[in-house]
Tab-separated table of C-alpha atoms in Angstrom:
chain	number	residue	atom	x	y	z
A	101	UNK	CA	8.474	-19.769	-0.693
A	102	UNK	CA	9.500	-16.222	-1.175
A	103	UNK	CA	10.526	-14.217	1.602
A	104	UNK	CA	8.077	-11.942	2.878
A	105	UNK	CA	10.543	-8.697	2.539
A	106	UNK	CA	11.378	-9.570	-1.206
A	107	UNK	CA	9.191	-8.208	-3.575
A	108	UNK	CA	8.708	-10.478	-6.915
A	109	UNK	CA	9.299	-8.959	-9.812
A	110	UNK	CA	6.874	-6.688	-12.324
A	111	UNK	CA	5.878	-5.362	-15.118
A	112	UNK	CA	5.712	-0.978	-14.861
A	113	UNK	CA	1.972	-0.125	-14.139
A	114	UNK	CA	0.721	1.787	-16.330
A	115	UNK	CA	-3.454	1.997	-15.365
A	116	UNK	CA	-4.444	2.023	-11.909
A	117	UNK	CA	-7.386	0.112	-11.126
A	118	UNK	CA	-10.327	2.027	-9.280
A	119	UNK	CA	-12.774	0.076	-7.189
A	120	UNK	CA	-15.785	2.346	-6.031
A	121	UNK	CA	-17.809	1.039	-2.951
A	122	UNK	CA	-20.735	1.080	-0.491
A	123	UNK	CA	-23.052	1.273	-3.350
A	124	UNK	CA	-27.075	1.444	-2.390
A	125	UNK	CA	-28.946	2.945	-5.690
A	126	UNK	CA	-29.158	1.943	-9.306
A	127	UNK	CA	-28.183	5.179	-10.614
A	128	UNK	CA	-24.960	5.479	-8.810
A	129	UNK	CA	-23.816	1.599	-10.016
A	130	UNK	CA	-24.761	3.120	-13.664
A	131	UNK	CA	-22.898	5.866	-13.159
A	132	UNK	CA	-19.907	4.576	-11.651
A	133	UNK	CA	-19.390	1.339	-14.317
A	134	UNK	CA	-19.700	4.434	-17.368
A	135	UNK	CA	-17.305	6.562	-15.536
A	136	UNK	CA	-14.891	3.528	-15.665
A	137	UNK	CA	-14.722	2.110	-12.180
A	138	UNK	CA	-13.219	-1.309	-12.608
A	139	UNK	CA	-14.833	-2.596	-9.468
A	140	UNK	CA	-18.168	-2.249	-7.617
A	141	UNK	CA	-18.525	-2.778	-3.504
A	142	UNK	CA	-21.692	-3.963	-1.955
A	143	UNK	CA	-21.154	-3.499	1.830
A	144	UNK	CA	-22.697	-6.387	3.477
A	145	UNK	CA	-22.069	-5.147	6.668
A	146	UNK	CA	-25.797	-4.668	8.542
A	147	UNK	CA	-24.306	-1.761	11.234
A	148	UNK	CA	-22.852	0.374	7.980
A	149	UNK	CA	-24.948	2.669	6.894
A	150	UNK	CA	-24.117	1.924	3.530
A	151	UNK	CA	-25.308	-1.903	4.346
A	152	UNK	CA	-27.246	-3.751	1.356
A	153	UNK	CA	-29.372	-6.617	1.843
A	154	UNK	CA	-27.614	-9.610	-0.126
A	155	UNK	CA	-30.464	-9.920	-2.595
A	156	UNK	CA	-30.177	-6.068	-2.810
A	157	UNK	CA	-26.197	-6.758	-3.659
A	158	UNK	CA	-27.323	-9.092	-6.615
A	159	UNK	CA	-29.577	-6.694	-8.236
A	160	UNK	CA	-27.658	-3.791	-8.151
A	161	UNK	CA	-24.644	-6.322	-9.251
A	162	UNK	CA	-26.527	-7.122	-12.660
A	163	UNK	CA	-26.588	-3.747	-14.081
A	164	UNK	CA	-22.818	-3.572	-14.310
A	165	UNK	CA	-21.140	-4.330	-17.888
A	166	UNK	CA	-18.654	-7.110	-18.316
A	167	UNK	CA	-15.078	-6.754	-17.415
A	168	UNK	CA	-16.631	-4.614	-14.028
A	169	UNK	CA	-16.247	-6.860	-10.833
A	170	UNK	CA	-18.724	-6.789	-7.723
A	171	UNK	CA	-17.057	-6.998	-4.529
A	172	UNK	CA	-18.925	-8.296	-1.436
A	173	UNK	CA	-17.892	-6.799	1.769
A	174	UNK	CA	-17.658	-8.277	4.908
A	175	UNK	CA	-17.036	-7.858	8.630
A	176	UNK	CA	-16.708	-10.696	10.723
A	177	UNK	CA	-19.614	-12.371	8.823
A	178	UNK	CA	-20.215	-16.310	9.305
A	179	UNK	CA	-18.790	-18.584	6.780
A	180	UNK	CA	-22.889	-19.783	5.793
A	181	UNK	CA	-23.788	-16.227	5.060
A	182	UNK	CA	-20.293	-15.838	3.182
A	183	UNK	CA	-21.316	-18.509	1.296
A	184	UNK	CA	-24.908	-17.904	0.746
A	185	UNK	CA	-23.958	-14.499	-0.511
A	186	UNK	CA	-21.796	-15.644	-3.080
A	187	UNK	CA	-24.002	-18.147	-4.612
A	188	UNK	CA	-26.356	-15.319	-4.994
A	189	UNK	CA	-24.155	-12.684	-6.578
A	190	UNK	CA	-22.146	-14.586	-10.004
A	191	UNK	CA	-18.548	-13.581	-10.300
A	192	UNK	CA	-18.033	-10.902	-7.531
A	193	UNK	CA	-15.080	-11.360	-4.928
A	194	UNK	CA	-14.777	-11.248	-1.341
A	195	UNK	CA	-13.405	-8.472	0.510
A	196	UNK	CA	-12.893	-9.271	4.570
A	197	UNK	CA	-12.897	-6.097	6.707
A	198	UNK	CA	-12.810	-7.188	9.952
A	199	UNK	CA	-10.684	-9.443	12.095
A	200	UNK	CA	-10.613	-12.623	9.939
A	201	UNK	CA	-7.904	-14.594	10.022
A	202	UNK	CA	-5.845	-16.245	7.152
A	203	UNK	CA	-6.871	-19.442	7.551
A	204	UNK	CA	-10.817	-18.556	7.778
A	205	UNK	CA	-10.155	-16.678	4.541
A	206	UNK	CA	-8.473	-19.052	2.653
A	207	UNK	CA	-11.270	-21.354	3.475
A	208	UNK	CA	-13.704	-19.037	2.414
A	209	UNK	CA	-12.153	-18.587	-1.180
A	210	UNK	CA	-11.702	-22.472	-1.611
A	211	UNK	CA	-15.365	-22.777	-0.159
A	212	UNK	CA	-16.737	-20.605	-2.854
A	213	UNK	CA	-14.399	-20.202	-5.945
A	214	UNK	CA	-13.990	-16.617	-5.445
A	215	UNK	CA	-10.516	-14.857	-5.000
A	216	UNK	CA	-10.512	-12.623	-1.593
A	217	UNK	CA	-9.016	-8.973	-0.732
A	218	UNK	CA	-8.381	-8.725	3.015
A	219	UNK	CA	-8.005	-5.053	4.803
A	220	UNK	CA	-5.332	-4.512	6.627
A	221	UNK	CA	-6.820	-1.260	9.086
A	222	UNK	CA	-3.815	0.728	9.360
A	223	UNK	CA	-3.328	3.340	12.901
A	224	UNK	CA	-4.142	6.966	11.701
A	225	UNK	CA	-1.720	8.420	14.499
A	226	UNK	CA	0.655	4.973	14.331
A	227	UNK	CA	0.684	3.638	10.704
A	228	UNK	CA	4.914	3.168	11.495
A	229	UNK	CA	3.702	0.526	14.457
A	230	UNK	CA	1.540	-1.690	12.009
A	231	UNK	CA	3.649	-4.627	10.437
A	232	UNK	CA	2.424	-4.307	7.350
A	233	UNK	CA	5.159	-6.754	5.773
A	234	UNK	CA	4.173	-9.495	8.208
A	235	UNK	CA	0.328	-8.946	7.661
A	236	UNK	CA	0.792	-9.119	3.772
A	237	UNK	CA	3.038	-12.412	4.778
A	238	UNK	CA	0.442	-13.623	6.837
A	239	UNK	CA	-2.749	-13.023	4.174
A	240	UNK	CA	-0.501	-14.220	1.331
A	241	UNK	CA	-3.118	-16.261	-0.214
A	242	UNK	CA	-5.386	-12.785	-0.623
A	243	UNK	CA	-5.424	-11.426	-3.785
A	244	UNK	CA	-4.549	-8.237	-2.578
A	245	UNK	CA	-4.060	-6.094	1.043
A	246	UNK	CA	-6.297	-3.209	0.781
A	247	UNK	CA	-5.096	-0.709	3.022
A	248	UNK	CA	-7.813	1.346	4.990
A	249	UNK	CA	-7.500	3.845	8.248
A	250	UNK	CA	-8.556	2.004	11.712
A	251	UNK	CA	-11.721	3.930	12.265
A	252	UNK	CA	-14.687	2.811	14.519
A	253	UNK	CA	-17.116	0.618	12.107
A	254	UNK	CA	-14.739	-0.193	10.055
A	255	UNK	CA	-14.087	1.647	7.202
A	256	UNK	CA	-16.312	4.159	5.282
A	257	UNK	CA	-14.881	7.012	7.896
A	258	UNK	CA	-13.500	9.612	5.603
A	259	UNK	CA	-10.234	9.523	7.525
A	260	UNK	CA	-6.418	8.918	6.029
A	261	UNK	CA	-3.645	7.554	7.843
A	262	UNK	CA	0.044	8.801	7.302
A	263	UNK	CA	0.715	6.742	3.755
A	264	UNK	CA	4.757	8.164	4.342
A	265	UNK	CA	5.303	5.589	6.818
A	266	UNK	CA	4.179	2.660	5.517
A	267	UNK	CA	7.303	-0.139	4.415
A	268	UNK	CA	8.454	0.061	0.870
A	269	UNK	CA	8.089	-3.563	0.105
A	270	UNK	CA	5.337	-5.342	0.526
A	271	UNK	CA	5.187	-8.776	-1.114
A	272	UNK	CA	1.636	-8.208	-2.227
A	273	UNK	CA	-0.977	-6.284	-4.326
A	274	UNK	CA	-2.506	-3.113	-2.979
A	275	UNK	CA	-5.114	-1.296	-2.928
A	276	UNK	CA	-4.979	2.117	-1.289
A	277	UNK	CA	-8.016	2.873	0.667
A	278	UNK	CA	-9.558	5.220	3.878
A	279	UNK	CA	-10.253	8.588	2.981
A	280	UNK	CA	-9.883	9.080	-0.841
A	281	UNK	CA	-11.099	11.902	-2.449
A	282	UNK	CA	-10.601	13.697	-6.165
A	283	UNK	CA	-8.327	16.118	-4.237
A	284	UNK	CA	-5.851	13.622	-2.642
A	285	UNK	CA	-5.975	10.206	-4.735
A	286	UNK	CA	-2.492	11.562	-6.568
A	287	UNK	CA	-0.880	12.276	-3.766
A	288	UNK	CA	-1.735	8.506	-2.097
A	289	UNK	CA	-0.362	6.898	-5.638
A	290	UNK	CA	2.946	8.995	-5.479
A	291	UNK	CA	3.403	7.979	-1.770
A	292	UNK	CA	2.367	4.566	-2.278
A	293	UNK	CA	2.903	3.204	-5.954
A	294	UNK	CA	6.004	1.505	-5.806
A	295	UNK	CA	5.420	0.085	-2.256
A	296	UNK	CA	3.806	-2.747	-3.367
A	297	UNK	CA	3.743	-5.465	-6.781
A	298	UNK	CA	0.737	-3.354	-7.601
A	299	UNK	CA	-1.407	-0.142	-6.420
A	300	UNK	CA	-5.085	0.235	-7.391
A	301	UNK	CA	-7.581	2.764	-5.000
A	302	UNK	CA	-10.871	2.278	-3.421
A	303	UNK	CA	-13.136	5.000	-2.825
A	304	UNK	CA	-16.370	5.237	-1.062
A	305	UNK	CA	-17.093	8.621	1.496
A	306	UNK	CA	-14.902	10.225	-1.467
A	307	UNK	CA	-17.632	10.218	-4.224
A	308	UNK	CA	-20.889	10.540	-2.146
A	309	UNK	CA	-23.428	13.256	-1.104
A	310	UNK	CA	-24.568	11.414	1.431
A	311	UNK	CA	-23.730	8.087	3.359
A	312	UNK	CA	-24.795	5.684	0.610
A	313	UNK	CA	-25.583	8.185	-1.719
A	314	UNK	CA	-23.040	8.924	-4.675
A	315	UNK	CA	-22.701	12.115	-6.511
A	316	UNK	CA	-21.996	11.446	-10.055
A	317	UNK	CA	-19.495	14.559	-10.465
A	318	UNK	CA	-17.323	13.377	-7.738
A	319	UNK	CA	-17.294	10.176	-9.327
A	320	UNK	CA	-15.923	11.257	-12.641
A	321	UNK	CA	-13.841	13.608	-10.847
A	322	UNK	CA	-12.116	11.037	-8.441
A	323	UNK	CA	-11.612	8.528	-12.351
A	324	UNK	CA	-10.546	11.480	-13.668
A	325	UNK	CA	-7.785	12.783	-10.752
A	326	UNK	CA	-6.467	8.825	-11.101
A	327	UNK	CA	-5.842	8.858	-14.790
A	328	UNK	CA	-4.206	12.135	-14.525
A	329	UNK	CA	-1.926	10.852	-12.519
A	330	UNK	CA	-1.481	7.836	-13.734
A	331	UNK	CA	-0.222	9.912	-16.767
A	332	UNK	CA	2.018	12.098	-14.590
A	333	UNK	CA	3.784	8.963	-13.186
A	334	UNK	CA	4.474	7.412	-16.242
């Protein structure tokens, strides 16, 4: 097994993968998928106020083109809804954002077929204190850590933590998350691309006019702030 503080080796990134989530309207999937979001988050969550009924995630799910990915988001959900949830939406994957340990979401993958991101919900005033080599360790089976700020409801707050002192070598993908906007995505992928065998984002407070409710400008603003500096880092 490799060692959790070794990173394995990779090819030079040269696109950075943008999932967009805590999607509620038609229009804002539409716009999103032309924009070029790679991946689409249906929060499944009933306390967020971006929360979509799973039948609601499933028709907002088949309006997006091929090669765009629905993600299902949940928070300390049980395995039957997990499961009913994913028999209803074709082809998304399964993003845990709560406390869910490795082994309940390993089960859950090999339970439904579908690969699983797992948050790890990083201390805004303590990121230093948060093992984030041992978590990625830990959740090794994920297909990637997606890194969010420790906020009450998890996720969705608008809030960063302090990217700086996060470890430089994770053994895992990752997707930078928490408090993305057009005006600070760059500066996350400079701190953060090289930390990991991989850095994509994930927006959601970022590109809205409301809870819920997307802007369109701020969504092709926040695609293009990442390809800008996905050019800048080449």
């Amino acid at each position: 097994m490799t060692q959790p503080n070794t990173l394995l080796p990779i090819a030079p990134q040269l696109r950075t993968r943008i999932k967009m989530c805590g999607f509620t309207r038609e229009a804002d999937v539409l716009a999103a998928a032309a924009a070029g979001a790679d991946a689409i988050g249906f929060v499944l969550y009933p306390p967020s106020p971006r929360h979509v009924r799973i039948e609601r995630a499933a028709e907002l799910a088949r309006l997006l083109p091929a090669f765009v990915t629905p993600v299902l988001l949940f928070v300390n959900d049980t395995a039957e809804r997990i499961q009913a949830a994913c028999a209803t939406v074709p082809g998304a994957l399964i993003q845990f954002h709560g406390d869910e340990p490795p082994e309940f979401c390993e089960a859950m993958s090999q339970a439904t077929g579908r690969p699983h991101l797992k948050a790890a919900r990083i201390p805004l005033t303590e990121a230093a204190q948060f093992d984030l080599v041992k978590f990625g360790h830990l959740h090794h089976q994920a297909q990637a850590i997606l890194l969010d700020a420790h906020v009450d409801g998890y996720g969705g707050g608008g809030k960063t933590f302090n990217w700086s002192l996060l470890p430089p070598n994770v053994n895992a993908h990752l997707v930078l998350s928490g408090g993305l906007t057009p005006a600070n995505v760059a500066d996350g992928m400079r701190a953060l691309r090289t930390h990991g065998r991989s850095l994509a984002v994930d927006v959601s407070s970022g590109i809205e006019a409301d809870k819920g409710l997307k802007d369109a400008q701020k969504i092709q603003q926040f695609v293009a702030a990442v390809r800008a500096a996905d050019a800048d880092l080449l």
